[in-house]
Short mmCIF file of C-alpha atoms and ligand atoms in Angstrom, two decimals:
data_model
loop_
_atom_site.label_atom_id
_atom_site.label_comp_id
_atom_site.label_asym_id
_atom_site.label_seq_id
_atom_site.Cartn_x
_atom_site.Cartn_y
_atom_site.Cartn_z
CA MET A 1 -7.17 -0.17 -21.11
CA LYS A 2 -4.08 -2.16 -20.08
CA ILE A 3 -2.84 -1.67 -16.55
CA ALA A 4 0.42 -2.92 -15.06
CA PHE A 5 -0.14 -2.94 -11.29
CA LEU A 6 3.05 -2.89 -9.16
CA SER A 7 2.96 -3.86 -5.51
CA SER A 8 5.48 -5.19 -2.99
CA GLU A 9 2.84 -7.47 -1.49
CA VAL A 10 -0.14 -9.27 -2.97
CA ALA A 11 -2.47 -11.67 -1.14
CA PRO A 12 -2.48 -14.63 -0.96
CA TYR A 13 1.20 -14.87 -1.94
CA ALA A 14 2.77 -12.43 0.54
CA LYS A 15 1.04 -10.17 3.04
CA THR A 16 1.95 -7.93 5.95
CA GLY A 17 -1.10 -5.65 5.82
CA GLY A 18 -3.92 -4.11 3.83
CA LEU A 19 -1.76 -3.32 0.79
CA ALA A 20 -1.73 -7.04 0.00
CA ASP A 21 -5.52 -7.29 0.19
CA VAL A 22 -5.91 -4.26 -2.08
CA SER A 23 -3.35 -5.60 -4.55
CA GLN A 24 -5.35 -8.79 -4.83
CA ALA A 25 -8.87 -7.38 -4.91
CA LEU A 26 -8.57 -4.16 -6.94
CA PRO A 27 -6.95 -5.78 -10.00
CA ALA A 28 -9.54 -8.56 -9.80
CA ALA A 29 -12.36 -5.99 -9.77
CA LEU A 30 -10.79 -4.10 -12.69
CA ALA A 31 -10.44 -7.34 -14.64
CA ARG A 32 -14.08 -8.24 -13.94
CA ASN A 33 -15.05 -4.89 -15.47
CA GLY A 34 -13.19 -5.74 -18.64
CA ALA A 35 -9.83 -4.01 -18.09
CA LYS A 36 -6.66 -5.94 -18.96
CA VAL A 37 -4.52 -6.09 -15.83
CA ALA A 38 -1.16 -7.63 -15.03
CA VAL A 39 0.03 -7.57 -11.44
CA PHE A 40 3.77 -7.52 -10.66
CA MET A 41 5.43 -8.40 -7.37
CA PRO A 42 8.84 -9.73 -6.29
CA LEU A 43 9.43 -13.47 -6.22
CA TYR A 44 10.15 -13.65 -2.48
CA GLY A 45 11.48 -16.81 -0.89
CA VAL A 46 8.14 -17.21 0.96
CA VAL A 47 6.32 -17.26 -2.35
CA LYS A 48 8.62 -19.98 -3.70
CA ASP A 49 8.37 -21.99 -0.47
CA ALA A 50 4.58 -22.09 -0.73
CA GLY A 51 5.20 -24.01 -3.97
CA PRO A 52 2.73 -22.44 -6.38
CA ASN A 53 2.73 -23.90 -9.84
CA LEU A 54 4.37 -21.00 -11.69
CA ILE A 55 5.24 -20.80 -15.36
CA LYS A 56 8.17 -18.91 -16.84
CA VAL A 57 6.98 -16.02 -19.01
CA LEU A 58 10.33 -14.30 -19.51
CA ASP A 59 13.55 -16.28 -19.54
CA GLY A 60 16.76 -14.43 -18.82
CA GLN A 61 16.09 -11.30 -20.88
CA ALA A 62 19.18 -9.07 -20.78
CA MET A 63 18.87 -6.15 -18.38
CA ALA A 64 21.53 -3.56 -17.49
CA TRP A 65 21.86 -3.09 -13.73
CA GLN A 66 24.70 -1.56 -11.74
CA GLY A 67 27.17 -1.87 -14.59
CA GLU A 68 26.40 -5.53 -15.24
CA THR A 69 24.09 -7.32 -17.60
CA LEU A 70 21.65 -9.46 -15.66
CA GLY A 71 19.29 -12.10 -16.95
CA LEU A 72 15.74 -11.07 -16.09
CA THR A 73 13.40 -13.97 -15.42
CA VAL A 74 9.70 -13.49 -14.74
CA TRP A 75 7.19 -16.10 -13.61
CA ALA A 76 3.39 -16.04 -13.67
CA ASP A 77 0.64 -17.89 -11.86
CA PRO A 78 -1.46 -19.66 -14.51
CA SER A 79 -4.35 -20.24 -12.09
CA THR A 80 -5.43 -16.58 -11.86
CA PRO A 81 -7.91 -15.00 -14.32
CA TYR A 82 -5.37 -12.24 -15.09
CA PRO A 83 -1.57 -12.55 -14.97
CA VAL A 84 0.12 -12.22 -11.58
CA CYS A 85 3.81 -11.94 -12.42
CA PHE A 86 6.80 -12.49 -10.15
CA ILE A 87 10.15 -10.78 -10.68
CA GLU A 88 12.95 -13.19 -9.86
CA GLN A 89 16.23 -12.02 -8.38
CA ALA A 90 17.51 -14.30 -5.65
CA ARG A 91 20.03 -11.85 -4.25
CA TYR A 92 17.29 -9.32 -3.51
CA PHE A 93 14.23 -11.38 -2.76
CA GLU A 94 15.38 -14.64 -1.20
CA ARG A 95 16.47 -14.07 2.35
CA SER A 96 17.14 -16.27 5.35
CA GLU A 97 14.33 -18.24 6.89
CA GLY A 98 12.20 -16.31 9.33
CA ALA A 99 12.93 -12.99 7.62
CA GLY A 100 9.99 -10.81 6.62
CA LEU A 101 9.40 -9.08 3.30
CA TYR A 102 11.18 -5.92 4.37
CA GLY A 103 13.51 -7.00 7.17
CA THR A 104 14.08 -9.10 10.26
CA PRO A 105 12.89 -8.49 13.84
CA SER A 106 16.06 -6.45 14.38
CA GLY A 107 15.34 -4.00 11.57
CA ASP A 108 14.89 -3.26 7.87
CA PHE A 109 17.18 -4.90 5.32
CA PRO A 110 20.01 -2.43 4.62
CA ASP A 111 19.57 -2.83 0.86
CA ASN A 112 15.81 -2.15 0.74
CA GLY A 113 16.36 0.87 -1.51
CA GLU A 114 18.22 -1.20 -4.07
CA ARG A 115 15.83 -4.14 -3.76
CA PHE A 116 12.74 -2.16 -4.61
CA ALA A 117 14.45 0.12 -7.15
CA PHE A 118 15.43 -3.09 -8.91
CA PHE A 119 11.84 -4.32 -8.70
CA CYS A 120 10.54 -1.14 -10.42
CA ARG A 121 13.23 -1.11 -13.07
CA ALA A 122 12.78 -4.81 -13.76
CA VAL A 123 9.03 -4.48 -14.27
CA LEU A 124 9.60 -1.79 -16.90
CA GLU A 125 12.21 -3.96 -18.62
CA ALA A 126 9.87 -6.96 -18.45
CA LEU A 127 7.07 -4.95 -20.07
CA LYS A 128 9.30 -4.56 -23.13
CA GLY A 129 9.62 -8.31 -23.46
CA LEU A 130 6.14 -9.46 -22.47
CA PRO A 131 3.12 -9.39 -24.78
CA PHE A 132 1.49 -6.74 -22.57
CA GLU A 133 1.74 -3.15 -23.74
CA ALA A 134 0.67 -1.24 -20.66
CA ASP A 135 -1.21 2.03 -21.07
CA ILE A 136 -0.97 2.66 -17.34
CA ILE A 137 1.72 1.86 -14.80
CA HIS A 138 -0.04 1.83 -11.44
CA ALA A 139 2.56 1.93 -8.66
CA ASN A 140 1.72 1.42 -4.98
CA ASP A 141 3.55 2.89 -1.96
CA TRP A 142 7.26 3.74 -1.72
CA GLN A 143 8.40 0.27 -2.80
CA ALA A 144 6.97 0.85 -6.28
CA ALA A 145 7.37 4.64 -6.32
CA LEU A 146 10.47 4.67 -8.52
CA ALA A 147 8.52 3.31 -11.48
CA PRO A 148 7.13 6.75 -12.40
CA ALA A 149 10.62 8.20 -11.85
CA TYR A 150 12.22 5.67 -14.21
CA LEU A 151 9.50 6.34 -16.78
CA ARG A 152 10.10 10.06 -16.76
CA GLN A 153 13.74 10.46 -15.71
CA ALA A 154 15.63 7.44 -16.92
CA CYS A 155 13.58 5.92 -19.71
CA GLY A 156 13.06 9.41 -21.19
CA GLY A 157 14.02 8.99 -24.83
CA ASP A 158 12.89 5.35 -24.71
CA SER A 159 10.04 5.57 -27.20
CA PHE A 160 8.59 2.30 -25.90
CA PHE A 161 6.95 4.21 -23.05
CA ASP A 162 6.00 7.35 -25.00
CA ARG A 163 2.28 6.84 -24.52
CA THR A 164 2.45 5.24 -21.06
CA LYS A 165 0.90 7.12 -18.13
CA SER A 166 1.51 6.47 -14.47
CA VAL A 167 -0.62 6.47 -11.34
CA PHE A 168 0.88 6.42 -7.85
CA THR A 169 -1.21 5.34 -4.87
CA ILE A 170 -0.23 6.28 -1.32
CA HIS A 171 -1.39 3.61 1.11
CA ASN A 172 0.59 4.99 4.01
CA LEU A 173 2.54 8.26 3.86
CA ALA A 174 4.47 7.46 7.03
CA TYR A 175 6.59 4.80 5.32
CA GLN A 176 8.57 6.89 2.84
CA GLY A 177 11.54 4.87 1.65
CA LEU A 178 14.35 7.22 2.72
CA PHE A 179 17.89 6.33 1.67
CA ARG A 180 21.38 7.81 1.47
CA PRO A 181 22.12 10.16 -1.47
CA GLU A 182 24.40 7.54 -3.10
CA ILE A 183 21.36 5.40 -3.83
CA LEU A 184 20.56 7.47 -6.93
CA ALA A 185 23.76 6.51 -8.74
CA SER A 186 23.54 2.91 -7.61
CA VAL A 187 20.04 2.44 -9.06
CA GLY A 188 20.71 4.29 -12.30
CA LEU A 189 18.97 7.60 -11.62
CA PRO A 190 20.67 10.90 -12.44
CA GLY A 191 22.45 12.68 -9.57
CA ARG A 192 20.73 15.93 -10.51
CA LEU A 193 17.57 14.53 -8.89
CA PHE A 194 19.19 15.19 -5.50
CA ARG A 195 17.57 18.62 -5.23
CA MET A 196 14.78 19.87 -3.02
CA GLU A 197 12.57 20.26 -6.13
CA ASP A 198 13.16 16.57 -6.94
CA MET A 199 13.85 13.56 -4.73
CA GLU A 200 15.92 15.15 -1.95
CA PHE A 201 14.26 15.16 1.48
CA TRP A 202 16.18 16.55 4.47
CA GLY A 203 19.51 15.26 3.20
CA GLN A 204 18.19 11.89 2.05
CA VAL A 205 16.59 10.51 -1.09
CA SER A 206 12.84 9.93 -0.75
CA PHE A 207 11.24 7.28 -2.95
CA MET A 208 7.78 8.44 -1.80
CA LYS A 209 8.57 11.92 -3.12
CA ALA A 210 9.46 10.44 -6.52
CA GLY A 211 6.05 8.78 -6.76
CA ILE A 212 4.24 11.98 -5.81
CA LEU A 213 6.31 14.15 -8.16
CA TYR A 214 6.59 12.10 -11.32
CA ALA A 215 3.30 10.20 -11.55
CA ASP A 216 0.63 11.63 -13.83
CA ALA A 217 -1.98 11.08 -11.13
CA VAL A 218 -1.63 10.52 -7.39
CA THR A 219 -4.28 8.79 -5.34
CA THR A 220 -4.72 7.77 -1.76
CA VAL A 221 -7.08 5.34 -0.15
CA SER A 222 -9.86 7.47 1.34
CA ARG A 223 -11.25 10.96 0.75
CA ARG A 224 -10.55 12.17 4.26
CA TYR A 225 -6.93 10.95 4.20
CA SER A 226 -6.43 12.74 0.85
CA ARG A 227 -7.28 15.98 2.68
CA GLU A 228 -5.41 15.09 5.89
CA ILE A 229 -2.08 14.48 4.14
CA GLN A 230 -2.17 18.04 2.85
CA THR A 231 -1.89 19.30 6.46
CA PRO A 232 1.26 19.46 8.62
CA GLU A 233 -0.35 17.17 11.22
CA TYR A 234 -0.64 14.20 8.83
CA GLY A 235 1.75 15.22 6.04
CA TRP A 236 5.03 13.80 7.42
CA GLY A 237 6.85 16.77 5.91
CA LEU A 238 5.32 16.20 2.47
CA ASP A 239 2.14 18.23 2.98
CA GLY A 240 3.52 21.20 1.02
CA LEU A 241 4.42 18.98 -1.92
CA LEU A 242 1.02 17.29 -1.75
CA ARG A 243 -0.74 20.67 -1.72
CA SER A 244 1.23 21.61 -4.81
CA ARG A 245 -0.03 18.39 -6.46
CA ALA A 246 -3.62 18.85 -5.26
CA ASP A 247 -4.86 19.14 -8.84
CA VAL A 248 -3.85 15.54 -9.57
CA LEU A 249 -4.49 14.10 -6.07
CA THR A 250 -7.69 12.15 -5.36
CA GLY A 251 -8.94 9.90 -2.57
CA ILE A 252 -10.60 6.63 -3.56
CA ARG A 253 -11.62 4.45 -0.65
CA ASN A 254 -10.60 0.83 -0.59
CA GLY A 255 -13.12 -1.94 -0.77
CA ILE A 256 -13.06 -5.44 0.65
CA ASP A 257 -13.35 -8.56 -1.43
CA ALA A 258 -16.94 -9.58 -0.78
CA GLY A 259 -16.20 -13.13 -1.95
CA SER A 260 -13.44 -13.66 0.58
CA TRP A 261 -14.89 -11.73 3.54
CA ASN A 262 -18.33 -13.24 3.84
CA PRO A 263 -19.58 -14.88 7.07
CA ALA A 264 -22.15 -16.88 5.10
CA SER A 265 -19.40 -18.79 3.23
CA ASP A 266 -16.25 -18.42 5.38
CA HIS A 267 -14.88 -21.90 6.15
CA ALA A 268 -12.61 -20.62 8.92
CA ILE A 269 -15.49 -19.68 11.24
CA ALA A 270 -17.52 -21.95 13.52
CA ALA A 271 -20.92 -21.42 11.92
CA PRO A 272 -22.16 -19.45 8.91
CA PHE A 273 -24.40 -16.43 9.43
CA SER A 274 -25.76 -13.45 7.50
CA ALA A 275 -27.70 -10.23 8.09
CA ALA A 276 -30.94 -12.11 7.36
CA ASP A 277 -30.02 -15.07 9.56
CA PRO A 278 -27.55 -13.95 12.26
CA ALA A 279 -28.11 -16.94 14.59
CA GLY A 280 -24.74 -18.55 13.71
CA LYS A 281 -22.90 -15.69 15.37
CA GLU A 282 -23.62 -17.22 18.77
CA ALA A 283 -21.59 -20.35 17.92
CA CYS A 284 -18.80 -18.08 16.66
CA ARG A 285 -18.73 -16.25 20.01
CA ARG A 286 -18.41 -19.56 21.88
CA ASP A 287 -15.70 -20.69 19.48
CA LEU A 288 -13.78 -17.45 20.04
CA ARG A 289 -13.80 -17.83 23.82
CA ALA A 290 -12.55 -21.36 23.43
CA ALA A 291 -9.82 -20.33 20.98
CA PHE A 292 -8.40 -17.91 23.54
CA GLY A 293 -9.10 -20.11 26.57
CA LEU A 294 -11.41 -17.54 28.12
CA PRO A 295 -14.03 -18.82 30.58
CA SER A 296 -17.75 -18.38 29.88
CA PRO A 297 -18.96 -15.65 32.21
CA ARG A 298 -21.98 -16.24 34.45
CA ARG A 299 -23.81 -13.39 32.76
CA GLU A 300 -23.45 -13.21 28.97
CA THR A 301 -21.12 -10.25 28.30
CA PRO A 302 -19.82 -8.73 25.06
CA ILE A 303 -16.50 -9.83 23.51
CA LEU A 304 -14.33 -7.09 22.05
CA GLY A 305 -11.85 -7.96 19.29
CA LEU A 306 -8.71 -6.33 17.96
CA VAL A 307 -6.65 -7.53 14.97
CA SER A 308 -3.78 -5.29 14.00
CA ARG A 309 -0.18 -4.68 13.18
CA LEU A 310 1.32 -3.68 16.52
CA ALA A 311 2.64 -0.28 15.49
CA GLU A 312 2.51 3.31 16.73
CA GLN A 313 -0.02 4.09 13.96
CA LYS A 314 -2.59 1.70 15.38
CA GLY A 315 -2.89 3.30 18.84
CA ILE A 316 -2.20 0.07 20.71
CA ASP A 317 -0.75 2.22 23.53
CA ILE A 318 -4.10 4.04 23.71
CA PHE A 319 -5.78 0.64 23.97
CA LEU A 320 -3.38 -0.43 26.75
CA GLY A 321 -4.04 2.84 28.57
CA ALA A 322 -7.79 2.18 28.52
CA LEU A 323 -7.60 -1.55 29.20
CA GLU A 324 -8.14 -1.52 32.95
CA GLY A 325 -11.24 0.65 32.48
CA ILE A 326 -12.57 -1.68 29.79
CA VAL A 327 -12.01 -4.78 31.92
CA ALA A 328 -13.84 -3.03 34.77
CA LEU A 329 -16.94 -3.04 32.54
CA GLY A 330 -16.94 -6.83 32.81
CA VAL A 331 -16.40 -7.50 29.09
CA GLN A 332 -13.82 -9.84 27.54
CA LEU A 333 -11.15 -8.81 25.03
CA VAL A 334 -9.23 -10.79 22.42
CA VAL A 335 -6.20 -9.43 20.60
CA LEU A 336 -4.30 -10.81 17.60
CA GLY A 337 -1.29 -8.90 16.39
CA THR A 338 2.36 -8.84 15.58
CA GLY A 339 5.00 -6.15 15.52
CA ASP A 340 6.59 -3.84 18.08
CA SER A 341 8.15 -5.82 20.94
CA GLY A 342 7.34 -3.15 23.55
CA LEU A 343 3.65 -3.28 22.64
CA GLU A 344 3.78 -7.09 22.69
CA ALA A 345 5.20 -6.91 26.21
CA GLY A 346 2.38 -4.56 27.27
CA LEU A 347 -0.23 -6.96 25.90
CA ARG A 348 1.42 -9.94 27.56
CA ALA A 349 1.34 -8.14 30.90
CA ALA A 350 -2.36 -7.33 30.42
CA ARG A 351 -3.13 -11.00 29.78
CA GLU A 352 -1.25 -12.03 32.91
CA ARG A 353 -3.05 -9.44 34.98
CA PHE A 354 -6.57 -10.25 33.73
CA PRO A 355 -6.45 -13.90 32.57
CA SER A 356 -10.24 -14.37 32.59
CA PHE A 357 -10.86 -11.21 30.64
CA VAL A 358 -8.01 -10.75 28.17
CA GLY A 359 -6.87 -13.19 25.47
CA VAL A 360 -3.78 -12.38 23.42
CA ARG A 361 -2.15 -14.16 20.48
CA PHE A 362 0.97 -12.94 18.66
CA GLY A 363 1.66 -13.71 15.02
CA PHE A 364 -0.01 -13.40 11.65
CA ASP A 365 -2.91 -15.82 11.45
CA ASP A 366 -5.60 -15.30 8.83
CA ALA A 367 -7.91 -18.04 10.12
CA LEU A 368 -7.79 -16.78 13.71
CA ALA A 369 -8.39 -13.22 12.47
CA ARG A 370 -11.56 -14.48 10.78
CA ARG A 371 -12.74 -16.19 13.99
CA ILE A 372 -12.25 -12.89 15.82
CA TYR A 373 -14.23 -10.87 13.25
CA ALA A 374 -17.02 -13.46 13.42
CA GLY A 375 -17.07 -14.09 17.17
CA SER A 376 -16.66 -10.56 18.54
CA ASP A 377 -19.47 -8.12 19.27
CA CYS A 378 -17.35 -5.01 18.95
CA PHE A 379 -14.11 -4.37 17.08
CA LEU A 380 -11.54 -1.88 18.40
CA ILE A 381 -9.48 0.44 16.14
CA PRO A 382 -7.94 3.28 18.17
CA SER A 383 -5.61 4.37 15.31
CA ARG A 384 -3.64 7.62 15.51
CA TYR A 385 -4.07 7.89 11.74
CA GLU A 386 -5.58 5.46 9.23
CA PRO A 387 -5.28 6.00 5.47
CA CYS A 388 -8.25 3.72 4.85
CA GLY A 389 -8.27 0.70 7.12
CA LEU A 390 -9.80 -2.57 6.06
CA THR A 391 -10.44 -4.14 9.45
CA GLN A 392 -13.40 -1.88 10.26
CA MET A 393 -15.07 -2.85 6.96
CA ILE A 394 -14.37 -6.55 7.51
CA ALA A 395 -15.66 -6.30 11.09
CA MET A 396 -18.90 -4.68 9.89
CA ALA A 397 -19.36 -7.41 7.27
CA TYR A 398 -19.12 -9.94 10.15
CA GLY A 399 -21.56 -8.04 12.37
CA SER A 400 -18.88 -6.80 14.79
CA VAL A 401 -19.55 -3.16 15.61
CA PRO A 402 -16.48 -0.91 15.18
CA VAL A 403 -15.27 1.44 17.90
CA ALA A 404 -12.73 3.63 16.14
CA ARG A 405 -10.91 6.91 16.12
CA ALA A 406 -12.55 9.42 13.74
CA THR A 407 -9.62 9.67 11.36
CA GLY A 408 -8.89 8.95 7.68
CA GLY A 409 -10.84 6.10 6.14
CA LEU A 410 -12.23 5.07 9.53
CA ASP A 411 -14.17 8.31 9.67
CA ASP A 412 -15.33 7.95 6.05
CA THR A 413 -16.60 4.37 6.39
CA ILE A 414 -18.14 4.27 9.88
CA GLN A 415 -21.42 6.13 10.47
CA ALA A 416 -21.87 7.18 14.11
CA TYR A 417 -24.80 5.33 15.69
CA ASP A 418 -27.82 7.44 16.58
CA ALA A 419 -30.10 5.63 19.02
CA SER A 420 -33.03 7.99 18.39
CA THR A 421 -33.29 6.89 14.75
CA ARG A 422 -31.46 3.53 15.12
CA THR A 423 -29.22 4.54 12.24
CA GLY A 424 -25.45 4.22 12.02
CA THR A 425 -22.89 1.47 12.12
CA GLY A 426 -20.41 2.16 14.92
CA PHE A 427 -18.89 4.44 17.55
CA LYS A 428 -16.16 7.02 17.02
CA PHE A 429 -13.97 9.22 19.20
CA GLN A 430 -11.91 12.29 18.32
CA THR A 431 -8.98 12.72 20.70
CA PRO A 432 -6.33 10.00 20.51
CA ASP A 433 -6.16 9.29 24.23
CA PRO A 434 -7.31 6.47 26.53
CA ALA A 435 -10.08 8.53 28.18
CA ALA A 436 -11.80 9.39 24.89
CA PHE A 437 -11.40 5.81 23.68
CA LEU A 438 -12.80 4.36 26.91
CA ASP A 439 -15.77 6.69 26.63
CA ALA A 440 -16.51 5.39 23.10
CA VAL A 441 -16.14 1.77 24.28
CA LYS A 442 -18.65 2.49 27.08
CA ARG A 443 -21.14 3.96 24.60
CA ALA A 444 -20.71 0.94 22.34
CA ILE A 445 -21.23 -1.55 25.15
CA ARG A 446 -24.28 0.27 26.47
CA HIS A 447 -25.93 -0.03 23.06
CA ILE A 448 -24.73 -3.53 22.25
CA GLU A 449 -26.32 -4.67 25.55
CA SER A 450 -29.68 -3.14 24.65
CA PRO A 451 -31.41 -5.72 22.39
CA PRO A 452 -33.18 -3.33 19.97
CA ASP A 453 -30.02 -1.24 19.48
CA ARG A 454 -27.90 -4.37 19.11
CA THR A 455 -30.21 -5.72 16.42
CA ALA A 456 -30.19 -2.40 14.55
CA LEU A 457 -26.40 -1.99 14.81
CA ILE A 458 -25.63 -5.46 13.53
CA LYS A 459 -28.15 -5.18 10.70
CA ASN A 460 -26.91 -1.70 9.67
CA ALA A 461 -23.25 -2.75 9.79
CA MET A 462 -23.83 -5.95 7.82
CA SER A 463 -25.89 -4.16 5.18
CA GLU A 464 -23.13 -1.70 4.22
CA ASP A 465 -21.76 -2.13 0.70
CA PHE A 466 -17.97 -2.05 0.91
CA SER A 467 -17.46 -3.98 -2.29
CA TRP A 468 -14.89 -2.91 -4.88
CA ARG A 469 -17.56 -2.15 -7.47
CA GLU A 470 -17.63 1.63 -6.99
CA PRO A 471 -13.97 2.20 -6.13
CA ALA A 472 -12.89 0.13 -9.16
CA ALA A 473 -15.13 2.27 -11.38
CA GLU A 474 -13.48 5.38 -9.92
CA TYR A 475 -10.01 4.05 -10.75
CA GLU A 476 -11.16 3.24 -14.27
CA ALA A 477 -12.48 6.77 -14.74
CA LEU A 478 -9.16 8.11 -13.46
CA TYR A 479 -7.14 5.94 -15.86
CA ARG A 480 -9.33 6.99 -18.77
CA GLY A 481 -9.09 10.66 -17.80
CA LEU A 482 -5.31 10.49 -18.25
CA PHE A 483 -5.85 9.87 -21.95
CA THR A 484 -8.51 12.52 -22.44
CA PRO A 485 -7.03 15.90 -23.33
CA ARG A 486 -7.86 18.38 -20.57
CA VAL A 487 -9.93 21.39 -21.56
CA GLN A 488 -7.94 24.49 -20.53
P1 ADP B 1 -2.71 -2.00 7.67
O1 ADP B 1 -2.54 -2.26 6.23
O2 ADP B 1 -2.36 -0.62 8.06
O3 ADP B 1 -2.05 -3.01 8.53
P2 ADP B 1 -5.54 -2.53 7.15
O4 ADP B 1 -6.71 -2.38 8.06
O5 ADP B 1 -5.60 -1.82 5.86
O6 ADP B 1 -4.27 -2.11 8.01
O7 ADP B 1 -5.33 -4.06 6.76
C1 ADP B 1 -4.96 -5.01 7.67
C2 ADP B 1 -5.17 -6.38 7.04
O8 ADP B 1 -4.26 -7.29 7.65
C3 ADP B 1 -6.54 -6.95 7.29
O9 ADP B 1 -6.83 -7.87 6.25
C4 ADP B 1 -6.36 -7.69 8.62
O10 ADP B 1 -7.30 -8.71 8.79
C5 ADP B 1 -4.98 -8.25 8.43
N1 ADP B 1 -4.21 -8.47 9.67
C6 ADP B 1 -3.57 -7.54 10.42
N2 ADP B 1 -2.91 -8.13 11.44
C7 ADP B 1 -3.12 -9.45 11.32
C8 ADP B 1 -2.70 -10.61 12.06
N3 ADP B 1 -1.90 -10.51 13.12
N4 ADP B 1 -3.11 -11.83 11.64
C9 ADP B 1 -3.92 -11.94 10.55
N5 ADP B 1 -4.35 -10.91 9.82
C10 ADP B 1 -3.96 -9.68 10.19
C1 GLC B 2 -1.99 0.88 4.60
C2 GLC B 2 -2.83 1.67 5.59
C3 GLC B 2 -4.25 1.17 5.70
C4 GLC B 2 -4.84 0.86 4.34
C5 GLC B 2 -3.92 -0.10 3.60
C6 GLC B 2 -4.43 -0.47 2.21
O1 GLC B 2 -1.38 -0.21 5.17
O2 GLC B 2 -2.23 1.70 6.86
O3 GLC B 2 -5.04 2.15 6.35
O4 GLC B 2 -6.11 0.29 4.48
O5 GLC B 2 -2.67 0.49 3.42
O6 GLC B 2 -4.63 0.67 1.41
#
């Protein structure tokens, strides 16, 4: 089985969230199981600046784009066990310093539609020139969603892709890739697709819709989210379409890369520890207080951590609403995040108000995130919705007990703690409001402060298997199923 895996972000090259982790770890797990995988991502300026030692695998192959003939150049990282390929196109992927992958602090790049349409089209063109005949095109999120559309709608008649099947994975339905109707013509897709039955969505063109409509199989990143997105509450206007595709829609939960997220071998943390020997966690707690300049309290109290994109999805406003109540419990909180400036202002104000209790750092900092996972006792995830969520799984692997909203993948991966049997791995709440969240935080703290419950919680959380072994096997079965004739 040969799989071309398309993603707009892949760790460690470029990352804004969990998609990058998945795009690194899932292909690696598939390759370990014997599949042939090639990963494709744009050659962003940040990737070039990091100076990896790339080799040219395609040199200026002719490609028709917007009435011109471009030279398509593709690079690959020779240090990875399977090819990670970078699509070069300076005008789309090299932007001014300080810009992100998708925009600047003042908003999205105005040509995002064209940028990622080009990415999809270029990968298909590259596949014709590279010695890699893909059986499966696996496209992720709206940025790669046009690949199935090009396969079916524009490359139709191109016998090169006759046998190729496509899989589209929704990591977050809220980000849909909506653009003006003229985008179709400018990226070489037929204007007839601007119909409600095709890519039209309330007067715009939806890339997300293309992925859902034209892929042979659609997946999302947890079982519960695969059901949620078929309801108006979580469907972002696409629930009807998703219900109509229910026969090809499955939920496969994400894993975490057990090699990378392991407190026994993580060099970023103050001391190694494991489920069998958790003593090192104490040094990590001290290190975390020091990192955020928080004083050591007279009585040892729990430290609560939060690492997140600062976005509406993540319920940071719910956290801010509950903050005073949490501080009143005498615990300390540390927050690392970046994103919405209003939420940043709220967090800054909280730090100023409670300087001995609240530590806040803005920015994207992998090493500091690791110190928070390792040094915190509880990990807070008050998300409004969460397709899968990786942070709760990472937190559990580092013995930090999650307190999370019972939604999407959070609900699937966290087992509610039951003190009578000492089973379970965390604490969940249903209603997305500060009162319900505060109540869950109180329950968590009560148990984390009771030594036998604390021991059981940490051991249970750290013993969970969130590796990619099972999810990767599920993807493989899905890929294979696309080539097995269905029995009617
Ligand atoms: P999402 O993709 O919705 O942001 P996930 O839970 O799937 O959420 O993945 C988030 C990933 O990004 C995790 O690996 C987490 O550690 C990381 N992360 C999020 N914010 C930061 C940050 N400010 N600094 C470092 N890592 C972060
Ligand atoms: C998205 C979701 C997150 C998920 C990640 C990787 O960013 O918000 O829940 O874990 O994708 O699939």
